[in-house]
mmCIF file of C-alpha atoms in Angstrom:
data_model
loop_
_atom_site.group_PDB
_atom_site.id
_atom_site.type_symbol
_atom_site.label_atom_id
_atom_site.label_comp_id
_atom_site.label_asym_id
_atom_site.label_seq_id
_atom_site.Cartn_x
_atom_site.Cartn_y
_atom_site.Cartn_z
ATOM 1 C CA MET A 1296 58.065 -60.221 130.989
ATOM 2 C CA SER A 1297 57.891 -61.574 127.489
ATOM 3 C CA VAL A 1298 55.258 -64.088 126.366
ATOM 4 C CA ARG A 1299 55.493 -65.733 122.959
ATOM 5 C CA ARG A 1300 52.286 -66.558 121.043
ATOM 6 C CA ILE A 1301 51.569 -68.726 118.402
ATOM 7 C CA ILE A 1302 50.744 -67.023 114.926
ATOM 8 C CA ALA A 1303 50.342 -69.352 111.982
ATOM 9 C CA GLY A 1304 52.796 -68.650 109.261
ATOM 10 C CA ALA A 1305 54.693 -66.057 110.974
ATOM 11 C CA LEU A 1306 57.939 -66.379 113.171
ATOM 12 C CA PHE A 1307 56.311 -68.443 115.965
ATOM 13 C CA LEU A 1308 55.682 -72.186 115.882
ATOM 14 C CA GLY A 1309 52.890 -74.116 117.313
ATOM 15 C CA LEU A 1310 52.944 -78.061 117.773
ATOM 16 C CA SER A 1311 50.064 -79.734 118.947
ATOM 17 C CA TRP A 1312 49.209 -83.108 120.519
ATOM 18 C CA GLY A 1313 45.611 -83.562 121.655
ATOM 19 C CA GLY A 1314 45.077 -79.977 122.469
ATOM 20 C CA ILE A 1315 48.500 -79.344 124.074
ATOM 21 C CA THR A 1316 50.420 -76.879 122.376
ATOM 22 C CA ALA A 1317 54.131 -76.054 122.365
ATOM 23 C CA CYS A 1318 54.894 -72.513 121.768
ATOM 24 C CA ALA A 1319 58.292 -72.013 120.223
ATOM 25 C CA GLY A 1320 60.047 -68.807 119.292
ATOM 26 C CA ARG A 1321 63.204 -71.239 117.960
ATOM 27 C CA PRO A 1322 63.265 -73.681 115.203
ATOM 28 C CA ALA A 1323 60.649 -76.662 115.171
ATOM 29 C CA GLY A 1324 61.532 -79.628 117.679
ATOM 30 C CA GLU A 1325 61.961 -77.382 120.802
ATOM 31 C CA VAL A 1326 59.192 -79.255 122.625
ATOM 32 C CA ARG A 1327 57.851 -82.697 121.776
ATOM 33 C CA GLN A 1328 55.567 -85.177 123.559
ATOM 34 C CA LEU A 1329 57.643 -88.443 124.315
ATOM 35 C CA TRP A 1330 54.457 -90.279 125.807
ATOM 36 C CA ARG A 1331 51.447 -89.784 127.830
ATOM 37 C CA LEU A 1332 50.387 -92.330 130.485
ATOM 38 C CA ASP A 1333 46.814 -92.780 131.487
ATOM 39 C CA ASP A 1334 44.140 -95.295 131.995
ATOM 40 C CA ALA A 1335 46.837 -97.031 134.012
ATOM 41 C CA GLY A 1336 45.782 -96.788 137.700
ATOM 42 C CA LEU A 1337 46.886 -93.357 138.671
ATOM 43 C CA SER A 1338 44.605 -91.311 140.780
ATOM 44 C CA THR A 1339 44.993 -87.789 141.430
ATOM 45 C CA PRO A 1340 48.674 -87.700 140.598
ATOM 46 C CA GLU A 1341 50.231 -84.476 142.092
ATOM 47 C CA SER A 1342 54.146 -84.622 141.786
ATOM 48 C CA VAL A 1343 56.467 -86.457 139.539
ATOM 49 C CA LEU A 1344 60.193 -86.657 140.377
ATOM 50 C CA TRP A 1345 63.044 -88.602 138.540
ATOM 51 C CA ASP A 1346 65.299 -90.752 140.520
ATOM 52 C CA PRO A 1347 68.362 -90.784 138.522
ATOM 53 C CA ARG A 1348 70.281 -93.550 140.363
ATOM 54 C CA ALA A 1349 67.440 -95.934 139.756
ATOM 55 C CA ASP A 1350 66.462 -94.106 136.305
ATOM 56 C CA VAL A 1351 62.766 -94.238 137.151
ATOM 57 C CA TYR A 1352 60.031 -91.797 137.782
ATOM 58 C CA LEU A 1353 58.095 -91.431 141.220
ATOM 59 C CA VAL A 1354 54.611 -90.213 140.942
ATOM 60 C CA SER A 1355 52.744 -89.212 144.323
ATOM 61 C CA ASN A 1356 49.023 -90.280 144.128
ATOM 62 C CA ILE A 1357 46.551 -88.538 146.559
ATOM 63 C CA VAL A 1358 43.623 -90.674 145.666
ATOM 64 C CA GLY A 1359 40.724 -87.919 146.225
ATOM 65 C CA SER A 1360 40.885 -84.749 148.142
ATOM 66 C CA PRO A 1361 44.306 -83.050 148.538
ATOM 67 C CA SER A 1362 43.149 -82.385 152.367
ATOM 68 C CA ASP A 1363 41.630 -85.693 153.562
ATOM 69 C CA GLU A 1364 43.564 -87.422 156.134
ATOM 70 C CA ASP A 1365 42.174 -90.901 154.900
ATOM 71 C CA GLY A 1366 45.122 -93.109 154.905
ATOM 72 C CA ASP A 1367 44.430 -93.910 151.225
ATOM 73 C CA ALA A 1368 47.235 -93.003 149.016
ATOM 74 C CA PHE A 1369 50.323 -94.234 147.132
ATOM 75 C CA ILE A 1370 53.526 -93.852 145.281
ATOM 76 C CA ALA A 1371 54.164 -95.088 141.928
ATOM 77 C CA ARG A 1372 57.037 -95.989 139.985
ATOM 78 C CA VAL A 1373 56.909 -95.319 136.272
ATOM 79 C CA SER A 1374 59.779 -96.260 133.671
ATOM 80 C CA PRO A 1375 61.300 -93.556 131.371
ATOM 81 C CA ASP A 1376 59.306 -95.155 128.592
ATOM 82 C CA GLY A 1377 55.992 -94.212 130.094
ATOM 83 C CA LYS A 1378 54.941 -97.684 131.520
ATOM 84 C CA VAL A 1379 54.082 -98.580 135.076
ATOM 85 C CA ALA A 1380 56.906 -100.497 136.898
ATOM 86 C CA ALA A 1381 55.099 -100.540 140.346
ATOM 87 C CA LEU A 1382 51.809 -98.938 140.615
ATOM 88 C CA ARG A 1383 51.409 -99.028 144.442
ATOM 89 C CA TRP A 1384 55.096 -99.118 145.193
ATOM 90 C CA ILE A 1385 54.644 -97.279 148.633
ATOM 91 C CA ASP A 1386 51.256 -98.066 149.517
ATOM 92 C CA SER A 1387 49.186 -96.696 152.479
ATOM 93 C CA ARG A 1388 47.620 -100.174 152.854
ATOM 94 C CA GLY A 1389 50.962 -101.765 153.627
ATOM 95 C CA ALA A 1390 52.359 -102.454 157.142
ATOM 96 C CA GLY A 1391 53.750 -99.293 158.927
ATOM 97 C CA VAL A 1392 52.992 -97.185 156.053
ATOM 98 C CA ARG A 1393 51.092 -93.820 156.638
ATOM 99 C CA LEU A 1394 50.055 -91.669 153.293
ATOM 100 C CA ASP A 1395 47.112 -89.570 153.558
ATOM 101 C CA ALA A 1396 47.479 -86.950 150.393
ATOM 102 C CA PRO A 1397 51.155 -87.067 149.353
ATOM 103 C CA LYS A 1398 52.142 -84.107 147.327
ATOM 104 C CA GLY A 1399 55.763 -82.555 146.731
ATOM 105 C CA MET A 1400 58.748 -85.158 146.932
ATOM 106 C CA ALA A 1401 62.610 -84.868 147.220
ATOM 107 C CA LEU A 1402 65.452 -87.349 147.192
ATOM 108 C CA VAL A 1403 68.178 -86.443 149.827
ATOM 109 C CA GLY A 1404 70.875 -89.172 150.274
ATOM 110 C CA ASP A 1405 69.261 -92.736 150.594
ATOM 111 C CA SER A 1406 65.798 -91.229 151.606
ATOM 112 C CA LEU A 1407 62.821 -90.096 149.848
ATOM 113 C CA TRP A 1408 61.008 -87.188 151.480
ATOM 114 C CA VAL A 1409 57.201 -86.690 150.988
ATOM 115 C CA ALA A 1410 54.887 -83.690 152.130
ATOM 116 C CA ASP A 1411 51.743 -84.961 153.447
ATOM 117 C CA ILE A 1412 49.418 -82.492 154.815
ATOM 118 C CA HIS A 1413 50.803 -81.905 158.498
ATOM 119 C CA SER A 1414 54.015 -84.240 158.173
ATOM 120 C CA VAL A 1415 56.961 -84.685 156.125
ATOM 121 C CA ARG A 1416 57.434 -88.705 155.735
ATOM 122 C CA ARG A 1417 60.518 -90.302 154.936
ATOM 123 C CA PHE A 1418 60.888 -93.507 152.953
ATOM 124 C CA ASP A 1419 64.120 -95.856 151.890
ATOM 125 C CA ARG A 1420 65.038 -94.772 148.286
ATOM 126 C CA VAL A 1421 65.435 -98.264 147.209
ATOM 127 C CA SER A 1422 62.809 -100.540 149.120
ATOM 128 C CA GLY A 1423 60.451 -98.034 149.930
ATOM 129 C CA ALA A 1424 60.455 -98.922 153.357
ATOM 130 C CA PRO A 1425 59.054 -96.106 155.935
ATOM 131 C CA GLN A 1426 61.681 -94.316 157.836
ATOM 132 C CA GLY A 1427 59.591 -92.426 160.025
ATOM 133 C CA SER A 1428 57.757 -88.853 159.844
ATOM 134 C CA VAL A 1429 58.261 -85.214 161.149
ATOM 135 C CA PRO A 1430 55.093 -83.557 162.344
ATOM 136 C CA ILE A 1431 55.014 -79.824 161.740
ATOM 137 C CA ALA A 1432 53.092 -78.080 164.361
ATOM 138 C CA ASP A 1433 50.410 -75.768 163.272
ATOM 139 C CA SER A 1434 50.886 -76.620 159.655
ATOM 140 C CA VAL A 1435 47.588 -76.681 157.290
ATOM 141 C CA PHE A 1436 48.534 -78.019 153.840
ATOM 142 C CA LEU A 1437 52.169 -78.837 153.377
ATOM 143 C CA ASN A 1438 52.722 -79.011 149.653
ATOM 144 C CA ASP A 1439 56.157 -78.938 147.974
ATOM 145 C CA LEU A 1440 59.582 -80.128 149.017
ATOM 146 C CA CYS A 1441 63.197 -79.393 147.788
ATOM 147 C CA PRO A 1442 66.710 -80.481 149.108
ATOM 148 C CA ASP A 1443 68.414 -77.848 151.076
ATOM 149 C CA GLY A 1444 71.966 -78.830 150.281
ATOM 150 C CA ARG A 1445 72.635 -79.722 153.817
ATOM 151 C CA GLY A 1446 71.005 -83.098 154.209
ATOM 152 C CA GLY A 1447 67.366 -81.859 154.791
ATOM 153 C CA VAL A 1448 64.442 -80.195 152.884
ATOM 154 C CA TYR A 1449 62.495 -77.104 152.452
ATOM 155 C CA VAL A 1450 58.840 -77.622 152.780
ATOM 156 C CA SER A 1451 56.067 -75.103 151.736
ATOM 157 C CA ASP A 1452 52.857 -74.870 153.679
ATOM 158 C CA SER A 1453 50.257 -73.226 151.220
ATOM 159 C CA GLY A 1454 47.750 -73.041 154.040
ATOM 160 C CA THR A 1455 49.698 -70.767 156.380
ATOM 161 C CA GLY A 1456 51.970 -68.861 154.228
ATOM 162 C CA ARG A 1457 55.021 -70.322 155.543
ATOM 163 C CA VAL A 1458 58.039 -72.157 154.464
ATOM 164 C CA TYR A 1459 60.087 -74.362 156.983
ATOM 165 C CA GLN A 1460 63.287 -76.211 157.018
ATOM 166 C CA VAL A 1461 63.362 -79.760 158.264
ATOM 167 C CA ASP A 1462 66.954 -80.953 159.086
ATOM 168 C CA ALA A 1463 68.352 -84.448 158.693
ATOM 169 C CA ASP A 1464 67.577 -85.105 162.356
ATOM 170 C CA GLY A 1465 64.030 -84.024 162.262
ATOM 171 C CA ALA A 1466 64.409 -80.715 163.581
ATOM 172 C CA VAL A 1467 61.918 -78.059 162.148
ATOM 173 C CA ARG A 1468 62.874 -74.303 161.519
ATOM 174 C CA LEU A 1469 60.459 -71.539 160.376
ATOM 175 C CA VAL A 1470 62.449 -70.025 157.336
ATOM 176 C CA VAL A 1471 59.897 -67.382 156.064
ATOM 177 C CA GLU A 1472 56.251 -66.528 156.614
ATOM 178 C CA ASP A 1473 54.999 -63.580 154.600
ATOM 179 C CA PRO A 1474 51.483 -62.629 153.169
ATOM 180 C CA ARG A 1475 52.915 -61.916 149.732
ATOM 181 C CA LEU A 1476 53.864 -65.456 149.290
ATOM 182 C CA ASN A 1477 49.834 -66.040 148.915
ATOM 183 C CA GLN A 1478 49.692 -69.821 149.463
ATOM 184 C CA PRO A 1479 53.425 -70.756 148.667
ATOM 185 C CA ASN A 1480 53.959 -73.848 146.695
ATOM 186 C CA GLY A 1481 56.763 -74.966 144.355
ATOM 187 C CA LEU A 1482 60.145 -74.712 145.843
ATOM 188 C CA LEU A 1483 63.805 -74.930 144.082
ATOM 189 C CA ASP A 1484 66.845 -74.141 146.107
ATOM 190 C CA THR A 1485 69.375 -72.261 143.527
ATOM 191 C CA ALA A 1486 72.637 -70.411 143.660
ATOM 192 C CA GLY A 1487 70.449 -67.052 143.731
ATOM 193 C CA GLY A 1488 68.531 -68.142 146.633
ATOM 194 C CA LEU A 1489 65.394 -70.273 147.272
ATOM 195 C CA VAL A 1490 62.654 -69.933 144.723
ATOM 196 C CA VAL A 1491 59.272 -69.899 145.930
ATOM 197 C CA LEU A 1492 55.974 -69.994 143.788
ATOM 198 C CA SER A 1493 52.967 -68.507 144.775
ATOM 199 C CA PHE A 1494 49.613 -70.607 144.017
ATOM 200 C CA GLY A 1495 47.317 -67.920 144.931
ATOM 201 C CA GLY A 1496 49.143 -65.265 142.750
ATOM 202 C CA GLU A 1497 51.473 -64.934 139.623
ATOM 203 C CA GLN A 1498 54.672 -64.195 141.391
ATOM 204 C CA ALA A 1499 57.892 -66.174 141.711
ATOM 205 C CA PHE A 1500 60.160 -65.173 144.725
ATOM 206 C CA ARG A 1501 63.524 -65.364 145.792
ATOM 207 C CA LEU A 1502 64.515 -65.775 149.518
ATOM 208 C CA THR A 1503 68.193 -64.432 149.684
ATOM 209 C CA ALA A 1504 70.491 -66.223 151.920
ATOM 210 C CA GLY A 1505 70.373 -62.908 154.453
ATOM 211 C CA GLY A 1506 66.488 -63.991 154.809
ATOM 212 C CA GLU A 1507 65.144 -61.058 152.270
ATOM 213 C CA LEU A 1508 62.081 -61.923 150.326
ATOM 214 C CA VAL A 1509 62.601 -60.565 147.007
ATOM 215 C CA PRO A 1510 60.230 -60.562 144.025
ATOM 216 C CA TRP A 1511 61.713 -62.127 141.020
ATOM 217 C CA ALA A 1512 59.367 -63.084 138.232
ATOM 218 C CA SER A 1513 55.841 -62.295 137.256
ATOM 219 C CA LEU A 1514 54.100 -65.026 135.411
ATOM 220 C CA PRO A 1515 51.222 -64.666 132.876
ATOM 221 C CA ALA A 1516 48.863 -66.665 135.105
ATOM 222 C CA ALA A 1517 48.199 -67.490 138.684
ATOM 223 C CA GLY A 1518 48.088 -71.119 140.161
ATOM 224 C CA LEU A 1519 51.808 -71.583 140.269
ATOM 225 C CA ASP A 1520 52.607 -75.104 141.282
ATOM 226 C CA GLY A 1521 55.674 -76.998 140.260
ATOM 227 C CA VAL A 1522 59.300 -75.727 139.378
ATOM 228 C CA VAL A 1523 62.432 -77.356 137.977
ATOM 229 C CA ALA A 1524 65.717 -76.267 136.291
ATOM 230 C CA ALA A 1525 66.220 -76.996 132.999
ATOM 231 C CA GLY A 1526 69.517 -77.899 131.302
ATOM 232 C CA ASP A 1527 70.047 -74.496 129.659
ATOM 233 C CA GLY A 1528 69.932 -72.630 133.012
ATOM 234 C CA SER A 1529 66.330 -71.524 132.688
ATOM 235 C CA LEU A 1530 63.436 -72.617 134.996
ATOM 236 C CA ILE A 1531 60.495 -74.261 133.915
ATOM 237 C CA VAL A 1532 57.103 -73.393 135.931
ATOM 238 C CA SER A 1533 53.609 -75.095 135.915
ATOM 239 C CA SER A 1534 50.526 -72.931 136.282
ATOM 240 C CA TRP A 1535 46.918 -74.451 136.895
ATOM 241 C CA LYS A 1536 45.237 -71.161 135.939
ATOM 242 C CA GLY A 1537 47.285 -70.734 132.799
ATOM 243 C CA ARG A 1538 46.978 -74.333 131.977
ATOM 244 C CA ALA A 1539 50.617 -73.933 130.644
ATOM 245 C CA LEU A 1540 54.244 -74.434 131.500
ATOM 246 C CA TYR A 1541 56.253 -71.166 131.473
ATOM 247 C CA ARG A 1542 59.921 -70.791 131.123
ATOM 248 C CA ILE A 1543 61.844 -68.190 133.086
ATOM 249 C CA ASP A 1544 65.457 -67.076 131.991
ATOM 250 C CA ALA A 1545 68.161 -65.984 134.403
ATOM 251 C CA ASN A 1546 66.787 -62.276 134.344
ATOM 252 C CA GLY A 1547 63.310 -63.412 135.505
ATOM 253 C CA ARG A 1548 61.778 -62.847 132.032
ATOM 254 C CA SER A 1549 58.842 -65.319 131.307
ATOM 255 C CA GLU A 1550 57.533 -67.051 128.077
ATOM 256 C CA VAL A 1551 55.000 -69.813 127.346
ATOM 257 C CA LEU A 1552 56.585 -73.014 126.835
ATOM 258 C CA VAL A 1553 53.305 -75.219 126.528
ATOM 259 C CA SER A 1554 49.814 -74.509 126.733
ATOM 260 C CA GLY A 1555 46.378 -76.543 126.968
ATOM 261 C CA LEU A 1556 47.470 -78.768 130.057
ATOM 262 C CA ALA A 1557 44.689 -79.821 132.346
ATOM 263 C CA ALA A 1558 45.836 -79.043 135.836
ATOM 264 C CA PRO A 1559 49.793 -79.286 135.595
ATOM 265 C CA ALA A 1560 50.647 -79.927 139.259
ATOM 266 C CA ASP A 1561 54.418 -80.393 140.520
ATOM 267 C CA ILE A 1562 56.426 -81.164 137.687
ATOM 268 C CA GLY A 1563 59.814 -83.147 137.547
ATOM 269 C CA TRP A 1564 62.891 -82.894 135.319
ATOM 270 C CA ASP A 1565 64.624 -85.888 133.698
ATOM 271 C CA ALA A 1566 68.406 -84.413 133.086
ATOM 272 C CA SER A 1567 69.294 -87.398 131.140
ATOM 273 C CA ARG A 1568 66.572 -86.856 128.385
ATOM 274 C CA SER A 1569 66.032 -83.185 128.768
ATOM 275 C CA ALA A 1570 62.270 -83.937 129.504
ATOM 276 C CA VAL A 1571 59.876 -82.203 131.765
ATOM 277 C CA LEU A 1572 57.328 -84.834 133.669
ATOM 278 C CA VAL A 1573 54.033 -83.171 134.213
ATOM 279 C CA PRO A 1574 51.230 -84.714 136.395
ATOM 280 C CA LEU A 1575 47.968 -83.955 135.180
ATOM 281 C CA PHE A 1576 45.936 -83.914 138.464
ATOM 282 C CA THR A 1577 42.381 -84.020 137.380
ATOM 283 C CA ASP A 1578 43.166 -86.472 134.235
ATOM 284 C CA ASP A 1579 45.128 -88.999 136.284
ATOM 285 C CA ALA A 1580 47.721 -88.955 133.829
ATOM 286 C CA VAL A 1581 51.379 -88.107 133.439
ATOM 287 C CA ILE A 1582 53.000 -86.783 130.340
ATOM 288 C CA ALA A 1583 56.720 -86.454 129.314
ATOM 289 C CA LEU A 1584 57.795 -83.509 127.039
ATOM 290 C CA GLN A 1585 61.206 -83.197 125.945
ATOM 291 C CA VAL A 1586 62.602 -79.797 125.743
ATOM 292 C CA THR A 1587 65.399 -79.193 123.183
ATOM 293 C CA GLU A 1588 68.030 -77.048 125.082
#
């Protein structure tokens, strides 16, 4: 594991914006802040997802405690220039809509899938209209989602240490249950297997096609939340305890990419702008950081 540190006047470069520091071992401009959206009505933002078809960012807002089944939550639409396009685009106050504490999101076909405590909910990708819910029995704290490449999604349960698969017809299958996962959170399906992050620890695992859970990368700090694939083939991971974004290369080596972030939750990636989208859970804010390839 390699962690690059900021040393003034030496080989490493630190770029700062309001307490946030980009840690770069390459020439200046590796990471720069495009915008910060706050004081805009976001409330406990947990996840940001880029919809490439509409070229818009979707932001899940818990509005309070992440475990309260209070029916008071929403999903916002934010434009790529950092302006709110529709604050309560999918609104728990709307007819037929149920959202308690939405967290991870995934786009599969024409549907938006959302993890919401005990259920995976589906909405129309264009209109936001509800398309039904899939309850997962014995789940405690459904957290992140990612497409499974077969028309369904994988979903993590940080409360039970399990990862499930939900297919296009709503059938649920247990994929893995292992105490080593220690509150599994962020998920990303890759050619090398399903990447699973530990929120309770510092470890990133890979689940092979054969069902073997393999420790893959050890990060500098725990509280691992979101994971995205950057354009250069590396992965970017957020850490609450580290208050940072980490980059992981193809061999599982990690480095600090950005530090000084307040509760960075489930990050998104805008491939057209090489931008990582960071929800700041406790600041009711979202920032966009451009990462030079």
